[in-house]
Amino acid sequence: MKNKLYIQMFSIHGLLRAENMEMGRNADTGGQIKYVVELGKALSQNDNIKQVDLFTRLIADKTVSEDYSQPVETINDKFRIVRIQCGGKKYIRKELLWPHLDEFVDKTIKFIRQKKLIPDIVHGHYADAGYVASQMAELFGIPFIFTGHSLGRAKKEKLVNAGLTENAIIKKYKIDHRIQIEEEVLKIADLIITSTNQEIKEQYGMYQCNCLPIFSVIPPGLDIDKFYPYYHDILPETDKDEIEMHAQASVREELNRFFMQPDKSLILTICRPDKRKNISGLIKAYGEDKELQSMANLAIFAGIRKDISKKEENEKDVLTEMLLLMDKYDLYGKMAIPKKHSFEYEVPELYRIAAEKKGVFVNAALTEPFGLSLIEAAATGLPTVATNDGGPQDIIKNCKCGILVDPVQTEEISHAIRTIIAETDLWKKYSKNGIINVRKYYIWKNHAKKYIREISKLKTSAVKTNLRIAKPTDPIGRRIIKLKHFIVTDIDNTLTGGDKESLKKLLAILQNNQKSIGFGIATGRTVESAVKHLGKHDIIHPDVIISSVGAELYYGKKLHFSRGWETHISKQWNRAKIKNLLDKFDFLKYQEEDTQRKFKISYYMKPEKDNIARIHAILIKNRCRYNLIYSHDKYLDILPFRASKGKAIRYLSYKWDIPLNNFLVCGDSGNDTEMLKGVSCGVIVGNYSRELESLKGSKNIYFADRQYTGGIMEGLNHYKFIEKTRL
Ligand code: GLC
Ligand code: MG
């Protein structure tokens, strides 16, 4: 029981629910939706798994079903869908979700904290969830699995080939951002699961970091109960329900509308009306082979349509060409091109009808990344002729249920179909192989088994082979999530600068209370300079470093950079514009380059006349958003309007769910003002500089008599802070 795994999966975009999935409703609701739910179900049924939570975006939007606004959807006692809100509540297409993912991370951390359950493994599906899962993995030191489902570089190539300009692609699809995230995900993923071998070579092969993670090919499974073999229907006692019988009858009727001799064998294809599916190649193969026409009819199910003229360009071309070829080869009475079918019930019946007629399923696509239809056909006992590319290569190798052909050689296609239909023994062999091997290679139960085997093989610091998760080396997230109290202090002239004796005492207190109190610093220094300075004074490594006056935030010894904070403060920040405006003032002297940051512009300025007012005036007139901080009568820092030491503490409190009044905050100067205010326990050391004078009399701010660390000790006493943590 102890060693069972808790897996958190992420599949953020689209409309995700376990029942009545809206596959194909829009471009974000594709096969991935079904994949993640079925994977979750399969994993939850495995004995090695304790719990699976599938995280997705919460959407409360009148234009979509209410189901997507339920915070938790329970699928079984070990599997649920958890919905987290980010970027408002309206539906947003996946390309526009990027700026909101850090919010998703933060809220997921809160969820974990509230439930007190840290996952053993995180698994991200698609680049967006890959990003979220990678952040979780880094913070909590847990293994990270990634499944791309599709990748940006391959998509970009396709869009370029389709004639879109670079500019349009970047604008509409944000593809470069996606690619950059994918590169980063590959850098830290421990395991990448793909559906086919080709995906590894040809898709991940396009990435610079493709040699870093371990890859494992685990094809998705099939719902075997739906795609049962055709002979179940022929046997005297079938247990088909009314819906299935109705579906079968309507498919038969539909086909009979087209065929002069419906009893002939049947060549079947089911695919989207997409040029790459090469439907025209199949019609040509059939149209040019009279012998084949005498043996079998051809049925093409190319999506659902009402009015071809209203379809989008690619589809319209494909459908029009279909009709023209039917006419050219005079295939009336032999070729069926039905306008609609229901995926859920009619598709399995179609395969079974074709199998019963000793027919063949054809997938002659020019490229085929996976080829689920071949597996479905094989499962029902329908032999296949498939393109010698991508997924079908794996499928035919595993299932031995048909023949691979070069899709541009139409004669090769027709010859293969003819061979299977004509040679009864061959047909029987392929039919049987398909039924048996799909049940061996392509069922979710086996997928889950292999998945768990692969996880336990991972040689990362965090996983041992016997499924017991070892403690990772620097699991800063694991530590912070347990903390309820924090001491955050400024460095210069507060923690250091004098009173070495008290500093020693404070360090001892921190050490003795390490389990319950977190230690943070908030400084004007850069992170590099802060770390160096702390080292010089033998100060223990903080759990959190707020550096450059709140322009940056880091966690733990490894200095894990908080992207969440960066994204949060980057809003409406225009560094170049502000610098340009301020450079004009000769009372400002730009500070040394090594103090300047992406989100901090610093000057030296004397406290003369109306300098500050003039700065505000020019920035406001030019509609800049910023935060101005002046300290020690000398330093002027301009930060994004959302950044400051105090706001960074508020962000920490929110993200890690630690109440603000459980923070003890200490400082000495103007750049500490904001963090000292509010409900946290503020402590101002005796040697404070005059800009803090105005805080006298404020609630929750204690002015210590003693200077430097001595003042901090006094503050600890004043608030009975240590005693409070023991309550
Ligand atoms: C530190 C920084 C400087 C900043 C000052 C006040 O000295 O190096 O850039 O202006 O703190 O925040
Ligand atoms: Mg200071």
XYZ file of C-alpha atoms and ligand atoms in Angstrom:
740
model
C 0.000 0.000 0.000
C 2.771 2.382 1.004
C 4.585 2.186 -2.299
C 1.639 2.929 -4.507
C 1.962 5.935 -6.738
C 0.009 9.165 -6.829
C 0.145 10.562 -10.367
C -0.826 14.070 -11.380
C -1.563 14.421 -15.076
C -2.053 17.744 -16.817
C -4.007 18.377 -20.004
C -4.917 21.984 -19.848
C -6.587 23.243 -22.976
C -9.776 22.256 -24.704
C -12.984 20.975 -23.232
C -12.288 17.995 -21.061
C -14.773 15.721 -19.338
C -15.013 11.974 -18.885
C -18.532 11.394 -20.176
C -19.877 12.189 -23.608
C -16.675 13.765 -24.857
C -17.083 16.452 -27.468
C -14.423 15.156 -29.792
C -13.742 17.390 -32.740
C -15.923 20.218 -31.417
C -13.033 22.562 -32.140
C -9.325 22.390 -32.878
C -8.550 22.034 -29.158
C -10.834 19.125 -28.544
C -9.084 16.402 -30.488
C -7.827 12.914 -29.761
C -5.783 14.064 -26.780
C -8.974 14.537 -24.740
C -9.909 10.919 -25.133
C -6.355 9.756 -24.677
C -5.837 11.383 -21.287
C -9.160 10.237 -19.874
C -8.650 6.659 -21.042
C -5.078 6.672 -19.773
C -6.274 7.954 -16.410
C -8.903 5.226 -16.225
C -6.437 2.517 -17.151
C -3.836 3.701 -14.652
C -6.395 3.954 -11.883
C -7.314 0.320 -12.469
C -3.726 -0.782 -11.957
C -2.773 -2.116 -8.532
C 0.430 -0.091 -8.361
C -1.465 3.168 -8.481
C -2.890 4.885 -5.446
C -4.537 7.848 -7.158
C -4.661 9.671 -10.485
C -5.684 13.329 -10.708
C -6.091 14.828 -14.150
C -5.778 18.628 -14.027
C -7.433 20.744 -16.681
C -8.652 24.295 -17.056
C -11.941 25.250 -15.413
C -14.272 26.949 -17.880
C -17.482 28.658 -16.831
C -18.834 30.042 -20.058
C -22.415 30.121 -21.288
C -21.329 28.954 -24.724
C -20.174 25.583 -23.384
C -21.616 22.913 -21.110
C -21.734 23.470 -17.350
C -19.775 20.269 -16.893
C -16.573 22.168 -17.576
C -17.122 24.448 -14.613
C -17.195 21.684 -11.983
C -14.056 21.925 -9.825
C -13.914 18.157 -9.334
C -15.348 15.362 -11.468
C -15.030 11.935 -9.895
C -14.619 9.101 -12.368
C -13.912 6.293 -9.936
C -12.518 5.980 -6.428
C -8.967 6.397 -7.712
C -9.423 8.804 -10.605
C -10.832 12.296 -10.849
C -10.611 15.358 -13.047
C -9.603 18.514 -11.150
C -10.377 21.843 -12.787
C -8.242 24.884 -12.024
C -9.189 28.361 -13.128
C -6.690 30.547 -14.983
C -6.976 33.527 -17.304
C -10.568 34.235 -16.325
C -13.437 31.833 -16.845
C -14.227 32.170 -20.530
C -13.150 29.635 -23.103
C -9.752 30.561 -24.566
C -8.102 28.740 -27.470
C -4.863 27.023 -26.581
C -2.570 29.448 -28.378
C -3.762 32.247 -26.122
C -3.336 30.396 -22.841
C 0.412 30.885 -22.502
C 0.314 34.038 -20.335
C -2.011 32.306 -17.862
C -0.104 29.121 -17.180
C 1.794 30.462 -14.186
C -1.510 31.197 -12.564
C -2.373 27.559 -13.202
C 0.881 26.467 -11.523
C 0.270 28.646 -8.487
C -3.262 27.392 -8.022
C -2.177 23.801 -8.427
C 0.370 24.336 -5.660
C -2.389 25.737 -3.474
C -4.497 22.686 -4.247
C -1.651 20.395 -3.240
C -1.105 22.325 -0.054
C -4.749 22.168 0.908
C -5.002 18.448 0.207
C -1.582 17.810 1.772
C -0.754 15.382 -1.021
C 2.420 15.768 -3.043
C 2.413 13.685 -6.222
C 5.031 11.005 -6.870
C 5.001 11.681 -10.609
C 3.787 14.514 -12.828
C 2.833 13.928 -16.457
C 2.184 16.791 -18.885
C 0.273 16.365 -22.132
C 1.013 18.858 -24.939
C 3.414 21.806 -24.590
C 1.176 23.919 -22.334
C 0.755 21.204 -19.742
C 4.384 20.235 -20.263
C 5.279 23.676 -19.001
C 3.040 23.419 -15.959
C 4.192 19.903 -15.084
C 7.839 20.886 -15.501
C 7.408 23.720 -12.993
C 5.817 21.328 -10.516
C 8.563 18.770 -11.061
C 11.293 21.314 -10.423
C 9.694 22.744 -7.303
C 8.836 19.407 -5.735
C 11.727 17.366 -7.067
C 9.573 14.725 -8.705
C 9.995 12.814 -11.965
C 8.401 14.447 -14.969
C 6.841 12.586 -17.865
C 5.923 14.348 -21.071
C 3.744 13.423 -24.029
C 3.708 15.982 -26.814
C 0.724 14.599 -28.784
C 1.955 16.957 -31.499
C 4.936 19.271 -31.640
C 5.465 22.879 -32.663
C 8.349 22.391 -35.070
C 6.435 19.828 -37.123
C 3.332 21.995 -37.095
C 5.302 25.040 -38.186
C 6.746 23.112 -41.111
C 3.273 22.038 -42.157
C 1.936 25.587 -41.957
C 4.873 26.917 -43.972
C 4.276 24.248 -46.600
C 0.629 25.208 -46.676
C 1.726 28.674 -47.761
C 1.283 30.683 -44.550
C 3.795 33.438 -43.907
C 6.179 33.267 -40.979
C 4.540 36.331 -39.522
C 1.033 34.946 -39.698
C 2.146 31.685 -38.125
C 3.773 33.413 -35.187
C 0.858 35.747 -34.685
C -1.946 33.247 -34.861
C -0.283 30.131 -33.503
C 2.392 31.619 -31.191
C 4.431 28.784 -32.559
C 7.873 30.097 -31.644
C 6.920 30.383 -28.016
C 5.565 26.861 -28.116
C 8.776 25.561 -29.678
C 10.903 27.319 -27.094
C 8.851 25.803 -24.278
C 9.121 22.384 -25.891
C 12.910 22.694 -26.024
C 12.947 23.528 -22.325
C 10.580 20.725 -21.486
C 12.867 18.279 -23.291
C 15.774 19.528 -21.216
C 14.208 18.460 -17.959
C 11.742 15.686 -18.820
C 12.756 12.335 -17.362
C 10.688 10.276 -19.764
C 8.849 10.981 -22.980
C 6.064 8.671 -24.012
C 5.196 8.507 -27.695
C 2.668 6.458 -29.625
C 5.009 5.486 -32.462
C 8.678 5.086 -33.290
C 8.405 7.585 -36.100
C 7.356 10.309 -33.691
C 10.713 9.984 -31.910
C 12.728 10.089 -35.103
C 10.846 12.596 -37.173
C 9.067 14.849 -34.705
C 11.262 14.958 -31.603
C 14.195 14.597 -33.982
C 13.646 18.205 -35.016
C 14.569 19.440 -31.512
C 17.966 20.436 -30.205
C 17.444 18.796 -26.846
C 16.112 15.533 -28.207
C 18.980 13.441 -26.897
C 18.371 14.321 -23.254
C 15.257 12.459 -22.117
C 14.503 8.760 -22.283
C 11.886 7.862 -24.882
C 9.422 5.041 -24.686
C 6.910 4.015 -27.335
C 3.638 3.011 -25.704
C 0.759 3.115 -28.156
C -2.667 4.119 -26.859
C -5.237 1.446 -26.284
C -8.537 0.707 -27.911
C -11.976 0.238 -26.408
C -12.135 -3.473 -27.146
C -15.734 -3.759 -25.988
C -16.805 -1.463 -28.787
C -14.612 -2.918 -31.492
C -15.443 -6.575 -30.950
C -14.955 -9.067 -33.808
C -17.482 -9.259 -36.617
C -18.407 -12.915 -35.977
C -19.999 -12.064 -32.630
C -22.911 -10.731 -34.673
C -23.180 -13.849 -36.797
C -23.231 -16.201 -33.827
C -26.781 -17.157 -32.861
C -26.743 -15.354 -29.526
C -25.578 -11.823 -29.880
C -25.836 -9.466 -26.959
C -26.067 -6.362 -29.096
C -28.244 -3.694 -27.607
C -30.914 -1.795 -29.476
C -28.706 1.232 -30.199
C -26.052 -0.958 -31.770
C -28.574 -2.899 -33.840
C -30.092 0.323 -35.027
C -26.688 1.691 -35.966
C -25.928 -1.442 -37.953
C -29.223 -1.323 -39.801
C -28.837 2.320 -40.737
C -25.307 1.803 -42.020
C -26.488 -1.073 -44.181
C -29.342 1.007 -45.541
C -27.024 3.892 -46.250
C -24.635 1.679 -48.222
C -27.450 0.078 -50.153
C -28.459 3.501 -51.459
C -25.229 3.533 -53.429
C -24.550 -0.047 -54.489
C -26.039 -1.945 -57.429
C -24.713 -5.220 -56.017
C -24.558 -4.777 -52.260
C -23.542 -8.387 -51.674
C -20.112 -7.949 -53.164
C -17.086 -7.636 -50.917
C -16.325 -4.182 -49.524
C -13.299 -1.900 -49.574
C -13.667 0.586 -46.753
C -11.891 3.745 -45.763
C -12.744 6.154 -42.940
C -10.806 9.372 -42.604
C -10.971 13.137 -42.434
C -11.313 14.893 -45.816
C -7.713 16.039 -45.796
C -5.356 16.031 -48.804
C -2.764 14.108 -46.836
C -5.193 11.208 -46.466
C -4.869 10.597 -50.230
C -8.452 9.562 -50.853
C -7.959 10.350 -54.527
C -5.113 7.816 -54.661
C -7.461 5.105 -53.432
C -10.214 6.046 -55.921
C -7.691 5.994 -58.764
C -6.402 2.592 -57.658
C -9.969 1.274 -57.660
C -11.054 3.168 -60.785
C -8.178 1.846 -62.878
C -8.599 -1.791 -61.835
C -11.644 -3.348 -63.497
C -11.000 -6.730 -61.925
C -11.059 -5.203 -58.476
C -14.315 -3.413 -59.314
C -15.888 -6.720 -60.214
C -14.808 -8.211 -56.887
C -15.702 -5.428 -54.465
C -17.515 -2.147 -53.882
C -15.760 0.893 -52.462
C -17.095 2.920 -49.509
C -15.500 6.174 -48.468
C -16.494 7.806 -45.193
C -14.758 11.152 -45.285
C -16.160 13.054 -42.345
C -19.556 14.616 -42.080
C -20.845 17.151 -44.567
C -23.972 19.024 -45.494
C -22.909 21.376 -48.225
C -19.493 20.923 -49.810
C -19.410 24.495 -51.051
C -19.493 25.696 -47.454
C -16.518 23.630 -46.329
C -13.104 25.135 -45.822
C -10.677 25.139 -48.734
C -8.681 21.949 -48.113
C -11.814 19.902 -47.378
C -13.733 21.386 -50.273
C -10.938 20.454 -52.693
C -10.767 16.916 -51.400
C -14.520 16.338 -51.549
C -14.858 17.907 -55.002
C -12.026 15.813 -56.368
C -13.720 12.725 -54.926
C -16.871 13.455 -56.904
C -14.967 14.286 -60.084
C -12.992 11.037 -59.925
C -16.135 9.020 -59.285
C -17.513 10.538 -62.440
C -14.315 10.158 -64.449
C -14.009 6.419 -63.752
C -17.763 5.994 -63.917
C -18.013 4.358 -60.528
C -21.760 4.900 -60.093
C -23.349 1.945 -58.364
C -19.993 0.733 -57.066
C -18.786 3.545 -54.915
C -20.463 4.948 -51.809
C -19.702 8.360 -50.382
C -22.163 8.734 -47.503
C -22.651 12.191 -46.066
C -22.884 11.382 -42.423
C -22.363 8.783 -39.758
C -22.195 8.720 -35.997
C -18.740 8.019 -34.641
C -19.778 6.374 -31.469
C -22.006 3.599 -32.792
C -21.823 3.401 -36.550
C -18.082 3.292 -37.037
C -17.587 -0.070 -35.279
C -20.547 -1.455 -37.249
C -18.980 -0.317 -40.494
C -15.824 -2.280 -39.835
C -17.838 -5.345 -38.911
C -20.013 -5.143 -42.013
C -16.898 -4.893 -44.176
C -15.343 -7.853 -42.332
C -18.480 -9.905 -42.712
C -18.272 -9.237 -46.463
C -14.654 -10.447 -46.412
C -13.493 -6.981 -47.355
C -10.470 -4.808 -46.667
C -9.836 -1.559 -44.812
C -7.534 0.886 -46.606
C -5.515 3.755 -45.223
C -3.486 5.170 -48.108
C -2.460 8.426 -46.411
C 0.676 10.165 -47.642
C 1.789 10.562 -44.016
C 0.179 8.906 -41.028
C 1.496 9.730 -37.585
C -0.606 7.140 -35.809
C -3.433 5.418 -37.682
C -5.997 4.560 -35.025
C -8.506 3.459 -37.684
C -6.212 0.580 -38.659
C -6.222 -0.714 -35.106
C -9.991 -0.395 -34.912
C -10.395 -2.287 -38.189
C -7.963 -4.989 -37.116
C -9.761 -5.388 -33.782
C -13.003 -6.293 -35.532
C -11.235 -8.777 -37.824
C -11.062 -6.611 -40.932
C -7.699 -6.994 -42.774
C -5.915 -3.822 -43.760
C -3.903 -2.255 -46.543
C -1.908 0.597 -45.092
C 0.522 3.271 -46.029
C 4.163 2.422 -45.453
C 4.703 5.366 -43.113
C 4.710 6.281 -39.440
C 2.214 4.561 -37.198
C 1.033 1.932 -39.683
C 4.577 0.549 -39.888
C 4.418 -0.238 -36.169
C 0.847 -1.482 -36.348
C 1.418 -3.900 -39.211
C 4.627 -5.115 -37.608
C 2.888 -5.814 -34.318
C -0.424 -7.103 -35.589
C 0.538 -8.822 -38.867
C -2.953 -8.021 -40.059
C -2.328 -6.712 -43.580
C -0.010 -5.285 -46.216
C 1.993 -2.051 -46.318
C 2.009 -0.147 -49.620
C 3.610 2.921 -51.124
C 0.641 5.305 -51.215
C 1.708 7.059 -54.415
C 1.870 3.788 -56.377
C -1.814 3.271 -57.141
C -1.167 -0.141 -58.672
C 0.500 -1.285 -55.503
C -2.623 -0.314 -53.597
C -5.029 -2.127 -55.880
C -2.788 -5.165 -56.087
C -2.619 -5.487 -52.312
C -6.398 -5.146 -51.933
C -6.997 -7.696 -54.670
C -4.580 -10.177 -53.130
C -6.242 -10.096 -49.731
C -9.773 -10.406 -51.133
C -8.866 -13.137 -53.596
C -6.803 -15.326 -51.298
C -9.228 -16.612 -48.708
C -6.559 -18.168 -46.525
C -4.593 -14.956 -46.424
C -7.739 -13.024 -45.545
C -8.456 -15.417 -42.697
C -4.904 -15.196 -41.394
C -4.881 -11.382 -41.364
C -8.324 -11.268 -39.825
C -7.375 -13.590 -36.976
C -3.985 -11.911 -36.396
C -5.656 -8.541 -36.131
C -8.215 -9.667 -33.597
C -5.616 -11.369 -31.422
C -2.721 -8.950 -31.692
C -4.716 -5.781 -31.117
C -5.748 -7.365 -27.831
C -2.103 -7.957 -27.089
C -0.523 -4.650 -28.142
C -3.256 -2.047 -28.151
C -5.294 -2.228 -25.007
C -5.131 0.321 -22.204
C -4.563 -2.295 -19.558
C -1.273 -3.232 -21.171
C -0.457 0.406 -21.803
C -0.768 1.026 -18.058
C 1.417 -1.982 -17.254
C 4.173 -0.812 -19.546
C 3.801 2.765 -18.289
C 4.445 1.656 -14.735
C 7.336 -0.549 -15.802
C 8.933 2.436 -17.543
C 8.468 4.706 -14.543
C 10.094 2.236 -12.238
C 13.083 2.004 -14.582
C 13.744 5.728 -14.321
C 17.148 6.363 -12.864
C 16.419 9.849 -11.641
C 17.343 10.720 -8.110
C 13.729 10.548 -7.140
C 12.630 7.108 -8.242
C 13.883 3.729 -7.249
C 13.275 0.593 -9.207
C 10.922 -0.940 -6.691
C 8.448 1.897 -7.134
C 9.380 3.406 -3.821
C 9.979 7.094 -4.312
C 13.198 8.255 -2.711
C 13.659 11.725 -1.282
C 14.989 14.038 -3.973
C 18.096 16.102 -3.240
C 16.710 19.628 -3.016
C 12.977 19.430 -2.825
C 12.402 23.049 -1.903
C 8.726 22.832 -2.777
C 8.288 19.862 -0.457
C 9.758 21.918 2.339
C 7.876 25.145 1.762
C 4.563 23.416 1.382
C 4.789 22.252 4.992
C 5.700 25.651 6.435
C 3.246 27.893 8.216
C 5.610 30.665 9.345
C 8.270 32.722 7.673
C 10.896 35.246 8.700
C 11.803 37.546 5.834
C 14.498 40.128 6.321
C 16.404 42.733 4.384
C 20.179 42.156 4.308
C 22.181 45.369 4.395
C 21.915 47.329 7.614
C 19.277 44.943 8.931
C 20.725 41.447 9.000
C 24.319 42.498 8.437
C 26.286 45.652 9.058
C 26.849 45.338 12.820
C 25.968 43.271 15.906
C 27.621 39.976 14.982
C 26.643 38.440 18.318
C 22.925 38.844 17.674
C 23.337 37.511 14.147
C 24.773 34.318 15.614
C 21.828 34.045 17.978
C 19.319 34.591 15.207
C 20.977 31.960 13.023
C 20.775 29.512 15.919
C 17.067 30.243 16.309
C 16.491 29.679 12.599
C 18.404 26.422 12.731
C 16.524 25.165 15.793
C 13.162 26.025 14.284
C 13.955 24.950 10.772
C 11.036 22.527 10.645
C 8.455 25.190 11.350
C 9.911 28.505 10.190
C 10.968 29.378 6.682
C 13.781 31.838 6.119
C 13.634 34.437 3.398
C 15.594 37.499 2.488
C 14.414 40.523 0.562
C 17.156 42.741 -0.757
C 18.081 45.433 -3.224
C 21.094 43.377 -4.244
C 21.126 41.072 -7.232
C 20.763 37.404 -6.450
C 24.442 36.743 -7.219
C 25.645 39.500 -4.942
C 23.213 38.470 -2.192
C 24.353 34.847 -2.233
C 27.988 35.918 -2.097
C 27.372 38.314 0.758
C 25.389 35.781 2.801
C 28.168 33.260 2.296
C 30.734 35.709 3.606
C 28.781 36.074 6.837
C 28.158 32.320 7.214
C 24.424 32.828 6.950
C 22.413 29.685 6.169
C 20.992 29.412 2.704
C 17.530 30.981 2.608
C 14.451 29.142 1.385
C 13.490 32.187 -0.612
C 15.458 35.097 -2.040
C 13.600 38.177 -3.164
C 16.322 40.069 -5.003
C 16.761 43.353 -6.847
C 14.075 45.033 -4.720
C 11.475 42.442 -5.710
C 12.267 42.283 -9.413
C 13.200 38.611 -9.045
C 12.309 35.679 -6.829
C 14.326 32.500 -6.243
C 13.797 29.299 -4.275
C 16.209 27.093 -2.386
C 19.842 26.218 -2.729
C 19.452 25.593 -6.416
C 18.099 29.113 -6.850
C 15.062 27.913 -8.749
C 13.865 31.017 -10.580
C 10.192 31.821 -10.118
C 8.739 32.246 -13.549
C 5.377 32.709 -11.982
C 6.583 35.896 -10.357
C 8.288 37.066 -13.542
C 5.156 36.567 -15.606
C 3.088 38.279 -12.968
C 5.197 41.456 -12.812
C 5.976 41.687 -16.515
C 2.554 43.127 -17.199
C 2.680 46.576 -18.809
C 6.406 46.984 -18.226
C 8.321 48.916 -20.841
C 11.900 49.225 -19.649
C 13.326 50.944 -22.711
C 10.634 53.592 -22.781
C 11.040 54.483 -19.103
C 14.814 54.554 -19.307
C 14.653 56.809 -22.337
C 12.408 59.251 -20.559
C 14.490 59.332 -17.370
C 17.874 59.547 -19.052
C 16.987 63.115 -19.966
C 17.182 64.248 -16.311
C 20.684 65.314 -15.388
C 19.940 64.954 -11.671
C 19.826 61.202 -12.246
C 22.948 59.096 -12.546
C 22.471 55.608 -14.007
C 23.804 52.993 -11.571
C 26.505 50.441 -12.480
C 25.480 47.937 -15.174
C 25.621 44.967 -12.786
C 22.790 46.365 -10.662
C 20.443 46.832 -13.625
C 17.932 44.060 -14.340
C 15.248 43.275 -16.848
C 12.679 44.431 -14.301
C 14.664 47.053 -12.394
C 16.124 50.375 -13.550
C 18.317 52.037 -10.930
C 19.819 55.504 -10.551
C 21.657 57.537 -7.946
C 19.777 60.660 -6.965
C 20.249 63.313 -4.299
C 17.191 64.217 -2.233
C 16.812 67.650 -3.786
C 13.800 69.855 -4.476
C 11.037 68.320 -6.513
C 13.045 65.609 -8.274
C 10.667 62.795 -7.413
C 7.658 64.832 -8.467
C 9.251 65.539 -11.828
C 9.938 61.857 -12.414
C 6.339 60.969 -11.646
C 5.094 63.742 -13.900
C 6.985 62.645 -16.967
C 6.244 58.944 -16.508
C 2.554 59.511 -15.949
C 2.287 61.901 -18.855
C 3.732 59.167 -21.036
C 1.377 56.566 -19.653
C 4.044 54.390 -18.105
C 3.149 51.949 -15.375
C 5.855 51.583 -12.742
C 6.710 51.522 -9.079
C 9.160 54.146 -7.781
C 11.214 53.386 -4.693
C 13.653 55.810 -3.095
C 15.939 54.834 -0.233
C 18.872 55.972 1.872
C 18.608 59.457 0.332
C 20.542 58.049 -2.561
C 19.055 55.087 -4.419
C 16.231 55.383 -6.903
C 14.707 52.163 -8.231
C 12.045 51.968 -10.888
C 10.244 48.615 -11.017
C 7.168 47.243 -12.764
C 4.003 48.404 -11.054
C 3.380 44.926 -9.714
C 6.866 44.483 -8.273
C 8.298 45.308 -4.861
C 9.641 43.368 -1.924
C 6.249 43.606 -0.233
C 4.312 42.437 -3.245
C 6.676 39.513 -3.637
C 5.902 38.507 -0.036
C 2.204 38.783 -0.740
C 2.702 36.576 -3.790
C 4.533 33.988 -1.659
C 1.763 34.063 0.891
C -0.842 33.480 -1.803
C 1.028 30.852 -3.744
C 2.101 28.739 -0.781
C -0.997 29.440 1.217
C 0.792 30.858 4.247
C -1.226 33.600 5.972
C 0.381 37.032 5.721
C 0.241 37.583 9.454
C 2.468 34.554 9.899
C 5.284 36.461 8.204
C 7.772 38.384 10.354
C 9.262 41.073 8.123
C 12.347 43.140 9.010
C 13.959 46.145 7.367
C 15.718 49.440 7.744
C 15.091 51.608 4.710
C 12.767 52.964 2.047
C 12.902 49.925 -0.181
C 11.505 47.915 2.745
C 8.515 50.214 3.329
C 5.971 48.237 1.409
C 6.807 44.901 2.937
C 6.682 46.351 6.431
C 3.155 47.653 5.987
C 0.002 45.568 6.206
C -0.977 42.626 8.328
C 2.402 40.916 8.600
C 4.521 41.424 11.726
C 6.754 44.352 10.793
C 10.026 45.068 12.562
C 12.125 48.185 11.933
C 15.626 48.017 13.350
C 17.006 50.882 15.466
C 19.389 52.120 12.788
C 16.613 52.824 10.309
C 16.925 55.572 7.731
C 14.752 58.641 7.843
C 12.339 57.762 5.028
C 10.755 55.213 7.410
C 9.900 57.889 9.950
C 6.450 58.217 8.427
C 5.617 54.643 9.424
C 5.679 55.524 13.122
C 2.369 54.753 14.704
C 1.302 52.276 11.984
C -0.408 49.104 13.041
C 1.699 45.954 13.011
C 4.985 47.804 12.771
C 7.374 47.571 15.676
C 10.224 50.072 15.962
C 13.021 48.284 17.792
C 15.455 50.127 20.019
C 18.357 47.895 19.235
C 20.175 48.124 15.957
C 20.718 45.549 13.195
C 20.063 41.887 14.081
C 19.601 42.898 17.670
C 16.504 44.757 16.514
C 15.246 41.630 14.759
C 15.662 39.655 18.009
C 13.747 42.335 19.826
C 10.990 42.106 17.232
C 10.792 38.311 17.605
C 10.242 38.825 21.321
C 7.741 41.600 20.827
C 5.486 39.458 18.645
C 6.230 36.260 20.622
C 6.814 34.888 17.158
C 8.611 31.676 18.087
C 5.961 30.866 20.691
C 3.267 31.455 18.074
C 4.784 28.878 15.760
C 4.520 26.260 18.496
C 0.829 26.736 19.101
C 21.143 47.912 -3.684
C 21.200 47.793 -5.201
C 20.840 49.093 -5.891
C 19.534 49.618 -5.347
C 19.605 49.737 -3.831
C 18.334 50.245 -3.198
O 22.186 48.688 -3.221
O 22.479 47.357 -5.618
O 20.760 48.905 -7.266
O 19.271 50.861 -5.927
O 19.906 48.488 -3.278
O 17.255 49.431 -3.458
Mg 18.762 47.730 3.921
